[in-house]
mmCIF file of C-alpha atoms in Angstrom:
data_model
loop_
_atom_site.group_PDB
_atom_site.id
_atom_site.type_symbol
_atom_site.label_atom_id
_atom_site.label_comp_id
_atom_site.label_asym_id
_atom_site.label_seq_id
_atom_site.Cartn_x
_atom_site.Cartn_y
_atom_site.Cartn_z
ATOM 1 C CA UNK A 7 -31.847 1.363 2.198
ATOM 2 C CA UNK A 8 -28.321 0.506 1.112
ATOM 3 C CA UNK A 9 -25.209 1.978 2.766
ATOM 4 C CA UNK A 10 -23.188 4.348 0.615
ATOM 5 C CA UNK A 11 -19.715 2.942 -0.066
ATOM 6 C CA UNK A 12 -16.883 5.211 1.100
ATOM 7 C CA UNK A 13 -15.440 5.456 -2.404
ATOM 8 C CA UNK A 14 -18.491 7.467 -3.541
ATOM 9 C CA UNK A 15 -17.574 10.490 -1.396
ATOM 10 C CA UNK A 16 -14.603 11.739 -3.367
ATOM 11 C CA UNK A 17 -12.185 14.507 -2.372
ATOM 12 C CA UNK A 18 -10.183 16.576 -4.816
ATOM 13 C CA UNK A 19 -7.492 19.000 -3.693
ATOM 14 C CA UNK A 20 -6.283 21.897 -5.813
ATOM 15 C CA UNK A 21 -2.547 21.373 -6.234
ATOM 16 C CA UNK A 22 -1.928 24.544 -8.242
ATOM 17 C CA UNK A 23 -0.091 27.422 -6.616
ATOM 18 C CA UNK A 24 -2.348 30.216 -5.325
ATOM 19 C CA UNK A 25 -1.305 32.551 -8.153
ATOM 20 C CA UNK A 26 -2.126 30.011 -10.880
ATOM 21 C CA UNK A 27 -4.938 30.885 -13.291
ATOM 22 C CA UNK A 28 -6.468 27.436 -13.355
ATOM 23 C CA UNK A 29 -6.979 24.870 -10.657
ATOM 24 C CA UNK A 30 -5.223 21.514 -10.939
ATOM 25 C CA UNK A 31 -7.277 19.016 -8.997
ATOM 26 C CA UNK A 32 -5.865 15.744 -7.737
ATOM 27 C CA UNK A 33 -7.919 13.080 -6.085
ATOM 28 C CA UNK A 34 -7.056 12.335 -2.460
ATOM 29 C CA UNK A 35 -7.192 8.780 -1.219
ATOM 30 C CA UNK A 36 -4.512 6.480 -2.622
ATOM 31 C CA UNK A 37 -3.155 4.453 0.331
ATOM 32 C CA UNK A 38 -5.390 6.514 2.636
ATOM 33 C CA UNK A 39 -7.525 4.167 4.686
ATOM 34 C CA UNK A 40 -9.345 6.974 6.410
ATOM 35 C CA UNK A 41 -10.010 10.606 5.648
ATOM 36 C CA UNK A 42 -12.419 12.191 8.126
ATOM 37 C CA UNK A 43 -12.521 15.987 8.377
ATOM 38 C CA UNK A 44 -13.162 16.947 11.994
ATOM 39 C CA UNK A 45 -15.744 19.703 12.213
ATOM 40 C CA UNK A 46 -14.790 20.887 15.742
ATOM 41 C CA UNK A 47 -18.030 22.782 16.235
ATOM 42 C CA UNK A 48 -18.099 25.757 18.617
ATOM 43 C CA UNK A 49 -20.845 24.895 21.036
ATOM 44 C CA UNK A 50 -22.308 27.156 23.697
ATOM 45 C CA UNK A 51 -24.703 25.675 26.227
ATOM 46 C CA UNK A 52 -26.775 27.651 28.676
ATOM 47 C CA UNK A 53 -29.221 26.698 31.328
ATOM 48 C CA UNK A 54 -31.921 29.104 32.504
ATOM 49 C CA UNK A 55 -33.459 29.382 35.956
ATOM 50 C CA UNK A 56 -36.271 27.123 34.822
ATOM 51 C CA UNK A 57 -33.766 24.335 34.271
ATOM 52 C CA UNK A 58 -34.121 24.514 30.501
ATOM 53 C CA UNK A 59 -31.005 24.076 28.375
ATOM 54 C CA UNK A 60 -30.294 25.926 25.206
ATOM 55 C CA UNK A 61 -27.537 25.039 22.820
ATOM 56 C CA UNK A 62 -25.952 27.313 20.279
ATOM 57 C CA UNK A 63 -23.597 26.020 17.632
ATOM 58 C CA UNK A 64 -21.932 29.132 16.293
ATOM 59 C CA UNK A 65 -19.325 27.846 13.919
ATOM 60 C CA UNK A 66 -16.798 25.250 12.944
ATOM 61 C CA UNK A 67 -13.013 24.968 12.922
ATOM 62 C CA UNK A 68 -12.714 22.140 10.475
ATOM 63 C CA UNK A 69 -9.459 20.293 9.912
ATOM 64 C CA UNK A 70 -8.578 17.119 8.057
ATOM 65 C CA UNK A 71 -5.446 15.010 8.354
ATOM 66 C CA UNK A 72 -4.072 13.338 5.239
ATOM 67 C CA UNK A 73 -1.829 10.580 6.540
ATOM 68 C CA UNK A 74 -0.241 8.699 4.961
ATOM 69 C CA UNK A 75 0.473 10.653 1.801
ATOM 70 C CA UNK A 76 3.082 8.945 -0.404
ATOM 71 C CA UNK A 77 5.006 11.223 -2.749
ATOM 72 C CA UNK A 78 4.688 10.236 -6.411
ATOM 73 C CA UNK A 79 6.845 11.504 -9.232
ATOM 74 C CA UNK A 80 4.894 13.650 -11.635
ATOM 75 C CA UNK A 81 2.212 14.495 -9.092
ATOM 76 C CA UNK A 82 1.315 18.171 -8.928
ATOM 77 C CA UNK A 83 0.292 17.783 -5.285
ATOM 78 C CA UNK A 84 3.683 16.283 -4.443
ATOM 79 C CA UNK A 85 5.395 19.220 -6.159
ATOM 80 C CA UNK A 86 3.238 21.669 -4.200
ATOM 81 C CA UNK A 87 4.010 19.971 -0.871
ATOM 82 C CA UNK A 88 7.720 19.735 -1.666
ATOM 83 C CA UNK A 89 7.771 23.444 -2.492
ATOM 84 C CA UNK A 90 6.236 24.200 0.918
ATOM 85 C CA UNK A 91 8.954 22.117 2.597
ATOM 86 C CA UNK A 92 11.793 23.553 0.538
ATOM 87 C CA UNK A 93 10.684 27.173 0.885
ATOM 88 C CA UNK A 94 9.265 27.118 4.428
ATOM 89 C CA UNK A 95 6.209 28.713 2.814
ATOM 90 C CA UNK A 96 3.705 30.495 5.047
ATOM 91 C CA UNK A 97 0.544 32.602 4.923
ATOM 92 C CA UNK A 98 -1.257 32.802 1.581
ATOM 93 C CA UNK A 99 1.333 30.577 -0.099
ATOM 94 C CA UNK A 100 -0.403 27.707 1.684
ATOM 95 C CA UNK A 101 -3.823 28.491 0.272
ATOM 96 C CA UNK A 102 -5.749 25.798 -1.575
ATOM 97 C CA UNK A 103 -9.280 24.502 -2.030
ATOM 98 C CA UNK A 104 -10.836 21.095 -1.596
ATOM 99 C CA UNK A 105 -13.867 19.800 -3.452
ATOM 100 C CA UNK A 106 -16.070 17.100 -1.943
ATOM 101 C CA UNK A 107 -17.907 15.315 -4.746
ATOM 102 C CA UNK A 108 -20.975 13.192 -4.195
ATOM 103 C CA UNK A 109 -20.747 10.351 -6.666
ATOM 104 C CA UNK A 110 -23.807 8.633 -5.283
ATOM 105 C CA UNK A 111 -25.974 11.433 -6.700
ATOM 106 C CA UNK A 112 -27.092 11.620 -10.300
ATOM 107 C CA UNK A 113 -24.689 13.258 -12.716
ATOM 108 C CA UNK A 114 -25.612 15.803 -15.352
ATOM 109 C CA UNK A 115 -23.254 15.844 -18.301
ATOM 110 C CA UNK A 116 -20.630 14.020 -16.285
ATOM 111 C CA UNK A 117 -20.783 16.554 -13.441
ATOM 112 C CA UNK A 118 -21.773 15.521 -9.932
ATOM 113 C CA UNK A 119 -23.027 17.670 -7.057
ATOM 114 C CA UNK A 120 -20.061 19.052 -5.164
ATOM 115 C CA UNK A 121 -19.012 21.573 -2.550
ATOM 116 C CA UNK A 122 -15.762 23.517 -2.762
ATOM 117 C CA UNK A 123 -14.139 24.968 0.343
ATOM 118 C CA UNK A 124 -10.949 26.990 0.698
ATOM 119 C CA UNK A 125 -8.296 25.688 3.056
ATOM 120 C CA UNK A 126 -4.696 26.066 4.131
ATOM 121 C CA UNK A 127 -2.121 23.308 3.897
ATOM 122 C CA UNK A 128 -0.036 22.513 6.961
ATOM 123 C CA UNK A 129 2.756 20.071 6.169
ATOM 124 C CA UNK A 130 3.122 18.004 9.327
ATOM 125 C CA UNK A 131 6.360 16.192 8.573
ATOM 126 C CA UNK A 132 8.302 14.668 5.688
ATOM 127 C CA UNK A 133 10.331 11.524 5.142
ATOM 128 C CA UNK A 134 8.755 8.581 6.941
ATOM 129 C CA UNK A 135 9.699 4.895 7.015
ATOM 130 C CA UNK A 136 11.009 2.570 4.325
ATOM 131 C CA UNK A 137 7.624 2.044 2.657
ATOM 132 C CA UNK A 138 8.086 5.255 0.665
ATOM 133 C CA UNK A 139 8.708 8.987 0.872
ATOM 134 C CA UNK A 140 5.823 10.358 2.900
ATOM 135 C CA UNK A 141 4.575 13.904 3.419
ATOM 136 C CA UNK A 142 1.602 13.818 5.800
ATOM 137 C CA UNK A 143 -0.301 17.095 5.941
ATOM 138 C CA UNK A 144 -3.309 18.689 7.594
ATOM 139 C CA UNK A 145 -5.889 20.848 5.872
ATOM 140 C CA UNK A 146 -7.290 23.778 7.835
ATOM 141 C CA UNK A 147 -10.601 24.814 6.299
ATOM 142 C CA UNK A 148 -11.790 28.431 6.276
ATOM 143 C CA UNK A 149 -15.522 27.818 6.114
ATOM 144 C CA UNK A 150 -15.795 29.600 2.747
ATOM 145 C CA UNK A 151 -17.882 27.146 0.762
ATOM 146 C CA UNK A 152 -19.264 27.229 -2.753
ATOM 147 C CA UNK A 153 -21.909 24.785 -3.909
ATOM 148 C CA UNK A 154 -21.728 23.574 -7.481
ATOM 149 C CA UNK A 155 -20.853 20.582 -9.615
ATOM 150 C CA UNK A 156 -17.621 18.784 -10.399
ATOM 151 C CA UNK A 157 -16.837 17.051 -13.659
ATOM 152 C CA UNK A 158 -14.676 14.035 -12.820
ATOM 153 C CA UNK A 159 -13.467 13.663 -16.419
ATOM 154 C CA UNK A 160 -12.301 17.233 -16.951
ATOM 155 C CA UNK A 161 -11.642 17.827 -13.229
ATOM 156 C CA UNK A 162 -13.344 21.165 -13.251
ATOM 157 C CA UNK A 163 -15.623 22.740 -10.661
ATOM 158 C CA UNK A 164 -18.562 24.847 -11.753
ATOM 159 C CA UNK A 165 -20.364 26.991 -9.177
ATOM 160 C CA UNK A 166 -24.123 26.715 -9.047
ATOM 161 C CA UNK A 167 -26.084 29.495 -10.681
ATOM 162 C CA UNK B 27 5.444 -16.260 -16.296
ATOM 163 C CA UNK B 28 3.606 -18.094 -13.544
ATOM 164 C CA UNK B 29 4.769 -18.079 -9.931
ATOM 165 C CA UNK B 30 5.991 -21.687 -9.950
ATOM 166 C CA UNK B 31 8.040 -21.183 -13.119
ATOM 167 C CA UNK B 32 9.612 -18.034 -11.696
ATOM 168 C CA UNK B 33 10.643 -19.824 -8.501
ATOM 169 C CA UNK B 34 11.969 -22.871 -10.368
ATOM 170 C CA UNK B 35 14.026 -20.762 -12.752
ATOM 171 C CA UNK B 36 15.439 -18.677 -9.946
ATOM 172 C CA UNK B 37 16.361 -21.694 -7.814
ATOM 173 C CA UNK B 38 18.355 -23.113 -10.666
ATOM 174 C CA UNK B 39 20.588 -20.035 -10.688
ATOM 175 C CA UNK B 40 22.060 -21.058 -7.336
ATOM 176 C CA UNK B 41 25.774 -21.717 -8.004
ATOM 177 C CA UNK B 42 25.681 -24.920 -5.928
ATOM 178 C CA UNK B 43 22.763 -26.352 -7.872
ATOM 179 C CA UNK B 44 23.485 -29.521 -9.803
ATOM 180 C CA UNK B 45 20.191 -31.352 -9.437
ATOM 181 C CA UNK B 46 17.130 -31.692 -11.567
ATOM 182 C CA UNK B 47 14.077 -30.025 -10.029
ATOM 183 C CA UNK B 48 10.585 -31.486 -10.230
ATOM 184 C CA UNK B 49 7.359 -30.336 -8.638
ATOM 185 C CA UNK B 50 5.440 -32.323 -6.013
ATOM 186 C CA UNK B 51 7.701 -35.353 -6.442
ATOM 187 C CA UNK B 52 11.343 -36.422 -6.312
ATOM 188 C CA UNK B 53 12.528 -39.004 -8.858
ATOM 189 C CA UNK B 54 14.024 -41.938 -6.979
ATOM 190 C CA UNK B 55 17.740 -42.065 -6.327
ATOM 191 C CA UNK B 56 20.193 -39.473 -5.102
ATOM 192 C CA UNK B 57 21.017 -36.159 -6.739
ATOM 193 C CA UNK B 58 17.459 -35.058 -7.373
ATOM 194 C CA UNK B 59 15.317 -32.348 -5.832
ATOM 195 C CA UNK B 60 11.630 -31.642 -5.632
ATOM 196 C CA UNK B 61 9.756 -28.422 -5.017
ATOM 197 C CA UNK B 62 6.581 -28.907 -3.009
ATOM 198 C CA UNK B 63 4.321 -25.818 -2.980
ATOM 199 C CA UNK B 64 2.607 -25.218 0.360
ATOM 200 C CA UNK B 65 0.014 -22.750 -0.841
ATOM 201 C CA UNK B 66 -0.664 -19.040 -0.341
ATOM 202 C CA UNK B 67 -1.670 -17.636 3.037
ATOM 203 C CA UNK B 68 -3.393 -14.251 3.243
ATOM 204 C CA UNK B 69 -2.243 -12.342 6.323
ATOM 205 C CA UNK B 70 -4.031 -9.042 6.046
ATOM 206 C CA UNK B 71 -6.215 -7.040 3.759
ATOM 207 C CA UNK B 72 -6.447 -3.237 3.674
ATOM 208 C CA UNK B 73 -8.604 -0.909 1.641
ATOM 209 C CA UNK B 74 -8.148 2.787 0.969
ATOM 210 C CA UNK B 75 -10.970 5.293 0.553
ATOM 211 C CA UNK B 76 -10.768 4.945 -3.230
ATOM 212 C CA UNK B 77 -11.678 1.264 -2.967
ATOM 213 C CA UNK B 78 -8.167 0.018 -3.811
ATOM 214 C CA UNK B 79 -7.217 -3.095 -1.889
ATOM 215 C CA UNK B 80 -3.860 -4.355 -0.663
ATOM 216 C CA UNK B 81 -3.422 -7.983 0.404
ATOM 217 C CA UNK B 82 -0.340 -9.208 2.272
ATOM 218 C CA UNK B 83 0.412 -12.832 1.454
ATOM 219 C CA UNK B 84 2.995 -15.479 2.007
ATOM 220 C CA UNK B 85 3.733 -18.474 -0.167
ATOM 221 C CA UNK B 86 5.721 -21.392 1.156
ATOM 222 C CA UNK B 87 7.509 -24.244 -0.542
ATOM 223 C CA UNK B 88 9.297 -27.275 0.821
ATOM 224 C CA UNK B 89 12.470 -27.908 -1.141
ATOM 225 C CA UNK B 90 13.457 -31.556 -0.725
ATOM 226 C CA UNK B 91 16.840 -32.703 -1.950
ATOM 227 C CA UNK B 92 17.998 -36.269 -1.965
ATOM 228 C CA UNK B 93 21.577 -37.393 -1.539
ATOM 229 C CA UNK B 94 23.393 -40.564 -0.630
ATOM 230 C CA UNK B 95 24.275 -40.382 3.048
ATOM 231 C CA UNK B 96 27.104 -42.060 4.844
ATOM 232 C CA UNK B 97 28.880 -41.756 8.129
ATOM 233 C CA UNK B 98 29.934 -38.148 7.588
ATOM 234 C CA UNK B 99 27.467 -35.883 5.775
ATOM 235 C CA UNK B 100 29.150 -32.583 6.341
ATOM 236 C CA UNK B 101 29.022 -31.726 2.626
ATOM 237 C CA UNK B 102 25.243 -32.118 2.547
ATOM 238 C CA UNK B 103 24.773 -30.069 5.710
ATOM 239 C CA UNK B 104 27.098 -27.401 4.335
ATOM 240 C CA UNK B 105 25.093 -27.314 1.091
ATOM 241 C CA UNK B 106 21.947 -26.611 3.096
ATOM 242 C CA UNK B 107 23.523 -23.834 5.115
ATOM 243 C CA UNK B 108 25.147 -22.253 2.056
ATOM 244 C CA UNK B 109 21.842 -22.424 0.173
ATOM 245 C CA UNK B 110 19.964 -20.763 3.032
ATOM 246 C CA UNK B 111 22.534 -18.011 3.161
ATOM 247 C CA UNK B 112 22.342 -17.543 -0.632
ATOM 248 C CA UNK B 113 18.557 -17.127 -0.475
ATOM 249 C CA UNK B 114 18.935 -14.519 2.276
ATOM 250 C CA UNK B 115 21.488 -12.542 0.275
ATOM 251 C CA UNK B 116 19.399 -12.784 -2.904
ATOM 252 C CA UNK B 117 16.431 -11.372 -0.985
ATOM 253 C CA UNK B 118 18.459 -8.498 0.467
ATOM 254 C CA UNK B 119 19.789 -7.648 -2.999
ATOM 255 C CA UNK B 120 16.307 -7.722 -4.547
ATOM 256 C CA UNK B 121 17.187 -10.609 -6.854
ATOM 257 C CA UNK B 122 14.464 -13.060 -5.842
ATOM 258 C CA UNK B 123 11.544 -13.579 -8.236
ATOM 259 C CA UNK B 124 8.824 -10.891 -8.156
ATOM 260 C CA UNK B 125 5.613 -12.453 -6.951
ATOM 261 C CA UNK B 126 3.630 -9.365 -5.961
ATOM 262 C CA UNK B 127 2.995 -5.756 -6.907
ATOM 263 C CA UNK B 128 5.237 -3.910 -4.406
ATOM 264 C CA UNK B 129 8.790 -5.143 -5.125
ATOM 265 C CA UNK B 130 10.484 -3.097 -2.412
ATOM 266 C CA UNK B 131 8.482 -4.886 0.278
ATOM 267 C CA UNK B 132 9.020 -8.479 -0.906
ATOM 268 C CA UNK B 133 11.137 -10.909 1.062
ATOM 269 C CA UNK B 134 12.224 -14.517 0.615
ATOM 270 C CA UNK B 135 13.589 -16.715 3.376
ATOM 271 C CA UNK B 136 15.019 -20.221 3.453
ATOM 272 C CA UNK B 137 14.607 -21.758 6.895
ATOM 273 C CA UNK B 138 14.785 -24.939 8.945
ATOM 274 C CA UNK B 139 17.103 -26.849 6.647
ATOM 275 C CA UNK B 140 17.725 -30.349 8.006
ATOM 276 C CA UNK B 141 17.975 -34.054 7.213
ATOM 277 C CA UNK B 142 14.403 -35.336 7.441
ATOM 278 C CA UNK B 143 14.750 -39.066 6.789
ATOM 279 C CA UNK B 144 17.036 -41.751 5.434
ATOM 280 C CA UNK B 145 15.747 -44.610 3.286
ATOM 281 C CA UNK B 146 16.783 -48.198 3.733
ATOM 282 C CA UNK B 147 19.003 -47.787 0.664
ATOM 283 C CA UNK B 148 20.925 -44.953 2.282
ATOM 284 C CA UNK B 149 19.278 -42.066 0.428
ATOM 285 C CA UNK B 150 18.746 -39.076 2.704
ATOM 286 C CA UNK B 151 16.076 -36.445 2.114
ATOM 287 C CA UNK B 152 17.130 -32.951 3.139
ATOM 288 C CA UNK B 153 14.364 -30.386 3.474
ATOM 289 C CA UNK B 154 14.437 -26.615 3.628
ATOM 290 C CA UNK B 155 11.370 -24.335 3.784
ATOM 291 C CA UNK B 156 11.231 -21.411 1.384
ATOM 292 C CA UNK B 157 8.823 -18.618 2.316
ATOM 293 C CA UNK B 158 8.045 -15.671 0.080
ATOM 294 C CA UNK B 159 6.246 -12.626 1.514
ATOM 295 C CA UNK B 160 4.651 -10.218 -0.929
ATOM 296 C CA UNK B 161 1.827 -7.766 -1.464
ATOM 297 C CA UNK B 162 -0.856 -7.949 -4.137
ATOM 298 C CA UNK B 163 -2.688 -4.792 -5.163
ATOM 299 C CA UNK B 164 -6.193 -4.637 -6.586
ATOM 300 C CA UNK B 165 -7.058 -1.229 -8.005
ATOM 301 C CA UNK B 166 -10.623 -0.022 -8.205
ATOM 302 C CA UNK B 167 -11.575 1.391 -11.598
#
């Protein structure tokens, strides 16, 4: 069985403002050598008087760091991040969604299996070194997921029926 | 334009340049110079999650200049030092030839300029090492 290359798990972030009618998805990953959402599962372990252990995993507090992120002119995601910095935006103004697309699966009409999850953007810092203007950020996921498909040509997500 | 042509053309913009410049040889006699490529060295390779690759390289050349030497060769030594300084300033100003895909991270240095040998006919060979550091990008489709 062959390993799945990293480039086949693709991540799109919605760069449109929360009030926008349509999502504007941009692919995450340029200059990003690693993107690994941490699930941070909530684990409860108990041991009974018989010495038996039981484990309960009751939820997740998933976060993902995007670092480095290099600002690019014309990028909707850059504009969104810059607006957060300029306006000290908080609460629902930081709302977004991220779609994980599985390119190793078979596509139907150009659409691949995908899962969309809402998240909040936390801009960690801005500026960086002389390699370019950087705005690293962290995504805090809410756990609200929708299964569907994602068309990589039209960059649209369609929920499953 | 190929890398060698770019470097040759750029070298000949040095204000103190009066010599002909050949590659991998120096025509006999004083007043000539030869550019001897030392090859590309790959220092590191990085890949992002999209499959794009970035390779950091350096390319070195030996620049060998011949001149008649006598008892006092201050002019030749001064030429070397002035040339090294010119290369450094050209690099800082971003005026050296573009060899890679990330111009803002390219550097060029001229180092270790010295008189290497003197022939029996009194022709000295001065050598300085030129090193270009650059990044090549390979984008995944």
